[in-house]
Amino acid sequence: NEVVRTLIEAGAQTNATNTDGKNALMACVSNGEREIALMLIDAGVKLDVKDKKGKMYGDYALDAGHQEMITVISERIKK
């Protein structure tokens, strides 16, 4: 988590995507990485991004069996 924090503080592009259109938040929720996902949200990652197949972060969470990540993110963005 410290590496991610350092990268964000150094100006890493939190909305960057790979060739499939997948961003860091999608990767985090796929792996159940709660703290990193919250850091990305606090850093301003876009939540309405779709990959090239039309999947959003919630789809990745559900596909990986981490539906709790949707709740975690929803609660954070309500603040």
CSV table of C-alpha atoms in Angstrom, one decimal:
chain,number,residue,atom,x,y,z
A,1,ASN,CA,0.0,0.0,0.0
A,2,GLU,CA,2.9,2.4,0.7
A,3,VAL,CA,4.1,1.9,-2.9
A,4,VAL,CA,0.7,2.9,-4.2
A,5,ARG,CA,0.5,5.9,-1.9
A,6,THR,CA,4.0,7.0,-3.0
A,7,LEU,CA,3.1,6.6,-6.7
A,8,ILE,CA,-0.1,8.7,-6.2
A,9,GLU,CA,1.8,11.4,-4.3
A,10,ALA,CA,4.3,11.5,-7.1
A,11,GLY,CA,1.5,12.1,-9.6
A,12,ALA,CA,0.8,8.7,-11.0
A,13,GLN,CA,-2.0,8.7,-13.5
A,14,THR,CA,-4.8,6.9,-11.6
A,15,ASN,CA,-7.1,6.9,-14.6
A,16,ALA,CA,-4.6,5.2,-17.0
A,17,THR,CA,-5.8,2.0,-18.7
A,18,ASN,CA,-4.1,-0.9,-20.2
A,19,THR,CA,-4.7,-2.1,-23.8
A,20,ASP,CA,-8.0,-3.7,-22.7
A,21,GLY,CA,-9.2,-0.5,-21.1
A,22,LYS,CA,-8.8,-1.9,-17.6
A,23,ASN,CA,-7.8,0.7,-15.0
A,24,ALA,CA,-6.2,0.3,-11.5
A,25,LEU,CA,-9.5,0.4,-9.7
A,26,MET,CA,-10.8,-2.5,-11.8
A,27,ALA,CA,-7.7,-4.5,-10.9
A,28,CYS,CA,-8.0,-3.6,-7.2
A,29,VAL,CA,-11.6,-4.7,-6.9
A,30,SER,CA,-10.8,-7.9,-8.8
A,31,ASN,CA,-8.3,-8.8,-6.0
A,32,GLY,CA,-10.4,-7.4,-3.1
A,33,GLU,CA,-7.8,-4.7,-2.4
A,34,ARG,CA,-10.0,-2.5,-0.2
A,35,GLU,CA,-7.3,0.0,1.0
A,36,ILE,CA,-5.8,0.5,-2.4
A,37,ALA,CA,-9.2,1.0,-4.0
A,38,LEU,CA,-10.0,3.7,-1.4
A,39,MET,CA,-6.7,5.4,-2.0
A,40,LEU,CA,-7.5,5.5,-5.7
A,41,ILE,CA,-11.0,7.0,-5.0
A,42,ASP,CA,-9.5,9.6,-2.7
A,43,ALA,CA,-7.0,10.5,-5.5
A,44,GLY,CA,-9.9,11.1,-7.9
A,45,VAL,CA,-10.0,7.9,-10.0
A,46,LYS,CA,-13.0,8.0,-12.4
A,47,LEU,CA,-15.7,5.6,-11.4
A,48,ASP,CA,-17.8,5.6,-14.6
A,49,VAL,CA,-15.1,4.1,-16.8
A,50,LYS,CA,-15.8,1.0,-18.9
A,51,ASP,CA,-13.2,-1.3,-20.4
A,52,LYS,CA,-13.3,-2.3,-24.1
A,53,LYS,CA,-15.9,-5.0,-23.3
A,54,GLY,CA,-18.2,-2.6,-21.5
A,55,LYS,CA,-17.3,-3.8,-18.0
A,56,MET,CA,-17.1,-1.4,-15.1
A,57,TYR,CA,-15.4,-1.8,-11.7
A,58,GLY,CA,-18.6,-3.3,-10.2
A,59,ASP,CA,-18.6,-6.0,-12.9
A,60,TYR,CA,-15.0,-6.9,-12.0
A,61,ALA,CA,-15.9,-7.1,-8.3
A,62,LEU,CA,-18.8,-9.4,-8.9
A,63,ASP,CA,-17.0,-11.6,-11.4
A,64,ALA,CA,-14.2,-12.1,-8.9
A,65,GLY,CA,-16.5,-12.8,-5.9
A,66,HIS,CA,-15.7,-9.5,-4.2
A,67,GLN,CA,-19.1,-8.0,-4.1
A,68,GLU,CA,-18.3,-6.3,-0.8
A,69,MET,CA,-16.0,-4.0,-2.8
A,70,ILE,CA,-19.1,-2.4,-4.3
A,71,THR,CA,-20.4,-1.5,-0.9
A,72,VAL,CA,-17.0,-0.2,0.3
A,73,ILE,CA,-16.8,2.1,-2.7
A,74,SER,CA,-20.4,3.2,-2.5
A,75,GLU,CA,-20.0,4.2,1.1
A,76,ARG,CA,-16.8,6.1,0.3
A,77,ILE,CA,-18.2,8.1,-2.5
A,78,LYS,CA,-21.2,9.1,-0.3
A,79,LYS,CA,-18.9,11.0,2.0
